[in-house]
Coordinates of C-alpha atoms in Angstrom, one line a residue:
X1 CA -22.4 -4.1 -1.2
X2 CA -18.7 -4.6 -3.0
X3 CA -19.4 -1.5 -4.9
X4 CA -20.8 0.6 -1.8
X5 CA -17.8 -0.1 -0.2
X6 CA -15.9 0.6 -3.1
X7 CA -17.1 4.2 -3.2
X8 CA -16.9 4.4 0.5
X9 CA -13.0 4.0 0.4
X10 CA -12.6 6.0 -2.5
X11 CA -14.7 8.8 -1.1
X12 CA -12.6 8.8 2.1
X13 CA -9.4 8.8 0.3
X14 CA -10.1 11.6 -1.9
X15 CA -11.5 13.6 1.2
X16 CA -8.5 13.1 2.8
X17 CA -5.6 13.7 0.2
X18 CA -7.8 16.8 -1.0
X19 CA -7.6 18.1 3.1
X20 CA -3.9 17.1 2.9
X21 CA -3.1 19.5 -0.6
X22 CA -5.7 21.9 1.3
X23 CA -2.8 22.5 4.2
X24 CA 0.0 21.7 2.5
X25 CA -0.9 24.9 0.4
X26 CA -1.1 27.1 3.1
X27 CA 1.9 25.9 4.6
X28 CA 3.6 26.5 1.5
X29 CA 2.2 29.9 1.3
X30 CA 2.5 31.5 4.6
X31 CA 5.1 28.9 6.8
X32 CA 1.5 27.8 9.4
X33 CA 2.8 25.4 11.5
X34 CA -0.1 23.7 12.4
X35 CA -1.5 23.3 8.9
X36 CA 1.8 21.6 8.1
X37 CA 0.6 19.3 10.8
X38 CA -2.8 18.8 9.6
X39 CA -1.4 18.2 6.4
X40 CA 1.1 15.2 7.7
X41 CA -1.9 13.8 9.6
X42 CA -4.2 13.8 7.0
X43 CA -1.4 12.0 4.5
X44 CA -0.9 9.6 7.1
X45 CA -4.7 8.3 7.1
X46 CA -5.0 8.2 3.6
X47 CA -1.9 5.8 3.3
X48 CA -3.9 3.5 6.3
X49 CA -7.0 3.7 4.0
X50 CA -5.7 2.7 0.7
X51 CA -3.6 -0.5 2.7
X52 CA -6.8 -1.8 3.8
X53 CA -8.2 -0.6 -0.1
X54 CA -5.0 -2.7 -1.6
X55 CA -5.8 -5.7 0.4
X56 CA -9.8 -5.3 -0.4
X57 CA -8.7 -5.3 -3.9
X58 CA -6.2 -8.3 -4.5
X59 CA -8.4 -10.1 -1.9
X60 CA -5.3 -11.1 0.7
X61 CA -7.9 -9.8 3.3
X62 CA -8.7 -12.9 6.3
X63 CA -11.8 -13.8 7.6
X64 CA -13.1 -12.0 10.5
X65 CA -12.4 -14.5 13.3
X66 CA -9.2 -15.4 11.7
X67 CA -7.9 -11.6 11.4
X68 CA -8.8 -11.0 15.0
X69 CA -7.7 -14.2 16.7
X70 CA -4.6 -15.7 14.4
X71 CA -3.7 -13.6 11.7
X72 CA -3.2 -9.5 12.8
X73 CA -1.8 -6.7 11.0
X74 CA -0.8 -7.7 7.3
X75 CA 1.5 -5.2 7.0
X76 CA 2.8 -4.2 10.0
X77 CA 6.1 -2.9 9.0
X78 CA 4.0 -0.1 7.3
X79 CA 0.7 0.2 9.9
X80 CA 2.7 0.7 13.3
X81 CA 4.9 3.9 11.6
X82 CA 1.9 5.1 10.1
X83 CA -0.2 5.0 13.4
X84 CA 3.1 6.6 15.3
X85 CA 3.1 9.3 12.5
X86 CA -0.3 10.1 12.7
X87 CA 0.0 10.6 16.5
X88 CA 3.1 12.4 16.2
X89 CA 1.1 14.5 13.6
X90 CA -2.0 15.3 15.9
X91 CA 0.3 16.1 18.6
X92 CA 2.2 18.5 16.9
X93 CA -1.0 20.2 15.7
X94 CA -2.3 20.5 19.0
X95 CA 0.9 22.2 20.4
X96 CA 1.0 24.4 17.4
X97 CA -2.7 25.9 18.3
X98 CA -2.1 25.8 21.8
X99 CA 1.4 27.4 21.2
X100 CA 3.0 24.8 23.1
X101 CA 6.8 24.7 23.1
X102 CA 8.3 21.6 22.3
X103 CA 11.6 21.8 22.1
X104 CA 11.9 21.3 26.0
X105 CA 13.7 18.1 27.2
X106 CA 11.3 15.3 27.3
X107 CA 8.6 16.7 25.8
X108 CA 8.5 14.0 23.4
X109 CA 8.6 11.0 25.9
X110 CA 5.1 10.1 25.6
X111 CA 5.1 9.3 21.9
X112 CA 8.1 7.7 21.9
X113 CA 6.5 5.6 24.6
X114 CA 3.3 5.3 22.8
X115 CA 5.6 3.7 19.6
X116 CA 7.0 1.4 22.0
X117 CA 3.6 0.4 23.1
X118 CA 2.6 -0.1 19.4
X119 CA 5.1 -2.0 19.1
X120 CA 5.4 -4.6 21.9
X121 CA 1.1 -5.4 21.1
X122 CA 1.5 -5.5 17.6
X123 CA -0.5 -8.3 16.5
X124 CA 0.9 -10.7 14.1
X125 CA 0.3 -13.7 12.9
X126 CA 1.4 -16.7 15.3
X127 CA 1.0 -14.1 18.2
X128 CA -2.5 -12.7 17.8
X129 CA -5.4 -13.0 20.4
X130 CA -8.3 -11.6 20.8
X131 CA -7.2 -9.0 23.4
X132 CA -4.1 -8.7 21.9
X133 CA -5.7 -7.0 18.9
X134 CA -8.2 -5.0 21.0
X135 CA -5.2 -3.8 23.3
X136 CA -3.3 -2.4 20.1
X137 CA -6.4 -0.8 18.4
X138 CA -7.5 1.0 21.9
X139 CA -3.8 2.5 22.4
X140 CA -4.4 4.4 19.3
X141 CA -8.0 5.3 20.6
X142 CA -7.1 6.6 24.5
X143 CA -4.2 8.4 22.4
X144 CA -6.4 10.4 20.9
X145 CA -9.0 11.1 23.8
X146 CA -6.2 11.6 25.9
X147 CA -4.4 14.7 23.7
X148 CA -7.9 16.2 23.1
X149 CA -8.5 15.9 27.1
X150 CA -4.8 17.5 27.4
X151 CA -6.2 20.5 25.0
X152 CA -8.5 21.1 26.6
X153 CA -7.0 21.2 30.0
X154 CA -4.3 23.3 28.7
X155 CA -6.7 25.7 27.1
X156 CA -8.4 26.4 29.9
X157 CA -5.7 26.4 32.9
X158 CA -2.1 27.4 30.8
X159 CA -2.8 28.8 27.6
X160 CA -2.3 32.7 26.7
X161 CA -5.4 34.8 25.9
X162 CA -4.8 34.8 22.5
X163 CA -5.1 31.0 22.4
X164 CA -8.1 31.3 24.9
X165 CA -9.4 33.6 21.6
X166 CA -9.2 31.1 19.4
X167 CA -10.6 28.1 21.1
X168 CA -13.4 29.4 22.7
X169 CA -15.6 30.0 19.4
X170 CA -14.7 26.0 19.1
X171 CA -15.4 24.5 22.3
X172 CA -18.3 22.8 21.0
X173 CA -16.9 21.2 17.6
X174 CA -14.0 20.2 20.4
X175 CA -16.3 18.7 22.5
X176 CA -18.5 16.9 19.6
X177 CA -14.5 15.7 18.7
X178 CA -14.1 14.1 22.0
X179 CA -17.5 12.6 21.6
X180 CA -16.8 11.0 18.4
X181 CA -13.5 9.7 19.7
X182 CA -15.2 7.9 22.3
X183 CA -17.1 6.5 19.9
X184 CA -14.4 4.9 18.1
X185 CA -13.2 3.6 20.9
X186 CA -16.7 2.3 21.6
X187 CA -17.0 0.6 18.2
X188 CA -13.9 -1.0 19.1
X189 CA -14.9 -2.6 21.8
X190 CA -18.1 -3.8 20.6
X191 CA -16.6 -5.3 17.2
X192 CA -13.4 -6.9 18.8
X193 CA -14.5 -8.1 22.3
X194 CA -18.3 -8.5 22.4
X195 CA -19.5 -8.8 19.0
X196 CA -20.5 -12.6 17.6
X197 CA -21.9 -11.9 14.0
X198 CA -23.9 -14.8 12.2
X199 CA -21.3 -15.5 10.0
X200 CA -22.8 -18.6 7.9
X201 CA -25.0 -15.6 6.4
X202 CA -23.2 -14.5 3.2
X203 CA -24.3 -10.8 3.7
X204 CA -23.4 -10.4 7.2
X205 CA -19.9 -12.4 6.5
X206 CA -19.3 -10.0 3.8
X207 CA -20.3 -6.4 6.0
X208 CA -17.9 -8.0 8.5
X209 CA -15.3 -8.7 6.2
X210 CA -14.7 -5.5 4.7
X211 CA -15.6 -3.8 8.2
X212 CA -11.9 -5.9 9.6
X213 CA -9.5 -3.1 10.0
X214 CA -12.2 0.0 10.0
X215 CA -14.0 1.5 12.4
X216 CA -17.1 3.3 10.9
X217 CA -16.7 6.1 13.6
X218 CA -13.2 6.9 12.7
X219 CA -14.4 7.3 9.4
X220 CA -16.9 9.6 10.0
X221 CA -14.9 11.8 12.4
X222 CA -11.5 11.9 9.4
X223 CA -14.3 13.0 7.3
X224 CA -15.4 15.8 10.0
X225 CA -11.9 17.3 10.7
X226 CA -11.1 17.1 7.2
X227 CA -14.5 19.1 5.8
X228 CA -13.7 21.5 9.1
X229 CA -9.9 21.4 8.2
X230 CA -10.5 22.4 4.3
X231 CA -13.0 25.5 5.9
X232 CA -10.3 26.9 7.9
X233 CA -8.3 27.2 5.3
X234 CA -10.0 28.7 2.8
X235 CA -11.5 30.9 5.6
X236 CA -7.2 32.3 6.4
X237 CA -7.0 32.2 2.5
X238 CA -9.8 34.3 2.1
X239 CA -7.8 37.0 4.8
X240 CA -4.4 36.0 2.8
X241 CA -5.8 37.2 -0.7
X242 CA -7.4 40.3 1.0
X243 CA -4.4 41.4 2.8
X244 CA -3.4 44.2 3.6
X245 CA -7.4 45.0 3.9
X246 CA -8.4 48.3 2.5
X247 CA -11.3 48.5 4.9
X248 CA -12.5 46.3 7.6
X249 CA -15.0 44.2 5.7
X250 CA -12.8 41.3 5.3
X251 CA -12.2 41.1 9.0
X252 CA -16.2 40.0 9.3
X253 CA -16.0 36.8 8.5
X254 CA -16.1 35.0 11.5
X255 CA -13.7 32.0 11.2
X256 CA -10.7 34.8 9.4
X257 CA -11.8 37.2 12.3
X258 CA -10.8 35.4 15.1
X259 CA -7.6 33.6 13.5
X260 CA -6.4 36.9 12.6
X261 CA -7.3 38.2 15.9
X262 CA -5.6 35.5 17.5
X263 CA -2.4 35.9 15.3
X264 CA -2.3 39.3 16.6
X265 CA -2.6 38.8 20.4
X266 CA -0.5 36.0 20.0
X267 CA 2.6 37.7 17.8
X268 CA 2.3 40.8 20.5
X269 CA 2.5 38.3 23.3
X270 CA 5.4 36.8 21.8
X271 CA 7.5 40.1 20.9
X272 CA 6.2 42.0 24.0
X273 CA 4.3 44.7 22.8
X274 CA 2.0 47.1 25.3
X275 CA -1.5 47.2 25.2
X276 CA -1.3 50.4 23.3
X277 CA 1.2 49.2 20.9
X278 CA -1.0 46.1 20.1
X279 CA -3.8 49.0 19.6
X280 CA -1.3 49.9 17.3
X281 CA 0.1 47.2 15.5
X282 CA -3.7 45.6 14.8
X283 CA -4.7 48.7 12.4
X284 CA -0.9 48.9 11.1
X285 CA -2.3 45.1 10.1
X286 CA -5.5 46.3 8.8
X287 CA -3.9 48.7 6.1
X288 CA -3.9 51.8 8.1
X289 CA -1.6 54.4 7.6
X290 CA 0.1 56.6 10.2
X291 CA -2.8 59.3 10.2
X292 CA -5.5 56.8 10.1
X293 CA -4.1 55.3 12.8
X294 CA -3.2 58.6 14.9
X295 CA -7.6 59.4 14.0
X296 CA -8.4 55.9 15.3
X297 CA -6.2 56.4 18.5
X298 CA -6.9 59.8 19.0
X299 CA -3.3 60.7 19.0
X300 CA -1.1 62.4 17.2
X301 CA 1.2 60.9 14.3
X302 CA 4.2 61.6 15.9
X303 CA 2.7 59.5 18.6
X304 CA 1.9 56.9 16.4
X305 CA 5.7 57.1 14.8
X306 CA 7.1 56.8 18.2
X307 CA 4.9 53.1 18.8
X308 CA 5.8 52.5 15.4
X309 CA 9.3 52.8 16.5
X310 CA 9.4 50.7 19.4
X311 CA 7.3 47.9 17.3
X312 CA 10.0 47.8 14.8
X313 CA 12.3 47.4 17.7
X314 CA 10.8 44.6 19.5
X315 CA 10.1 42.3 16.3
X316 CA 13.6 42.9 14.9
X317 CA 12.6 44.7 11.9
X318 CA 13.1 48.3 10.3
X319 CA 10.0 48.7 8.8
X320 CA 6.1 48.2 7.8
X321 CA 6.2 45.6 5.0
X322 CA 8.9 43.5 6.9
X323 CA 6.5 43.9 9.5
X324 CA 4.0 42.4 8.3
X325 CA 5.7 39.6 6.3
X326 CA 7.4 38.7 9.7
X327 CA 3.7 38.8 10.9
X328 CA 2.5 36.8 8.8
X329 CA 5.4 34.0 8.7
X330 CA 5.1 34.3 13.0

């Protein structure tokens, strides 16, 4: 069982450091917002994993009951800013595919209250109960159902139809998300407040002792958004590398499709193009030239020159390839 675990741990870690590199690339490489996110996120839970690894490993780990009723967090001057992080990190993700301002007044007040929260339950040792450390662990839990309940309310009621375009192929991964966070907070429950293992068997102690600090269904659903994570990126890598397309066969893929096509609508929103200059501006992005474009449209170049103008215009540039870098970087 010591080496399962062992490999478990590992396993997780490397899953999520290579899903943090994964981002951090393409934030490096095209200025994406929410991979920069995803990338925080993702380096915040492998720093949570490899405490509990550390402590596995030079055995300062408690016992079960003694973890949950008098001892707490071991190092709680590191856990509660990683857990704050992490929120902080999923938060900004979600506003940056929801293209949620937040640089209104306030708009931070719930995570600042949420780290005050963290704070004040914190269990340590000499002020650790039971519910104590079930009241810390679930905050972090009804966090995280509560921003994926927000997305999805947003999505549906106040978000622009380019972000309607991107989350509507997802809705079910989104919904088997919320699922699986329900199911952490499930496991939980069950482990902290209901659950009375056997713990004179050696085997059973041992499961227990290495589960203190995990939750089994967290684990599985870090391992889901990273695997679905490192997808999206290599799918808007695969459209990156491609770019500008020389025909429209990179634009198949499904995943690229609709994150490109989603870019689009939501860069025209943004700079206030017309529907016929988005018309125009999507095959500008596809590679098109001004007489391809004016044989798509069925209009004449100097048509197309005069959209091309007023593009420029609105996005504050002067020409195609700034365009398109300022696309790109939007």
């Amino acid at each position: 069982m010591e080496l399962a675990w062992f490999i478990f741990t590992l396993a997780l870690m490397m899953l999520s450091m290579t899903a943090c590199a994964a981002n951090s690339m393409l934030w490096l490489i095209a200025g994406r917002k929410d991979c920069r996110a995803s990338s925080a996120g993702f380096a915040a839970y492998f720093f949570s994993v490899a405490l509990i690894f550390f402590d596995e490993y030079v055995q300062v780990k408690p016992s079960v009951t003694s973890y949950i009723t008098t001892t707490g967090l071991l190092h709680p001057w590191l856990e509660v800013p990683l857990g704050v992080f992490l929120a902080g990190a999923c938060f900004s993700w979600l506003c940056c595919r929801l293209g949620i301002k937040t640089d209104e007044k306030g708009f931070w007040a719930p995570l600042v209250a949420f780290a005050v929260i963290e704070v004040l339950l914190c269990p340590v040792a000499g002020n650790t109960t039971r519910l104590r450390t079930f009241s810390y662990w679930s905050v972090h839990d009804i966090a995280l159902i509560g921003m994926i309940i927000y997305g999805f309310w947003y999505a549906k009621f106040r978000a622009s139809d380019a972000v309607r375009l991107t989350m509507r192929p997802n809705r079910l991964f989104y919904a088997l998300v919320l699922i699986m966070a329900l199911a952490v907070l499930a496991e939980d429950t069950y482990n902290i407040l209901v659950s009375t293992p056997d713990l004179r068997n050696p085997l059973v102690r041992e499961f227990y002792w290495h589960l203190t600090e995990r939750n089994l269904a967290e684990s599985v659903l870090a391992t889901v958004l990273a695997i679905r994570s490192m997808s999206y990126v290599r799918n808007v890598m695969r459209v990156y590398s491609h770019h500008p397309a020389e025909d429209d066969a990179v634009w198949e893929d499904g995943g690229a499709a609709v994150d490109f096509d989603a870019r689009v609508l939501r860069f025209c929103d943004d700079v206030g193009m017309s529907a016929r200059e988005r018309e125009v501006f999507r095959l500008v992005m596809r590679g098109k030239d001004t007489q391809g474009i004016a044989s798509e449209l069925y209009i004449s170049p100097g048509t197309v020159k005069a959209h091309l103008h007023r593009i420029y215009t609105k996005a504050g540039v002067t020409g195609r390839q700034e365009l398109i870098s300022t696309f790109w970087k939007h």
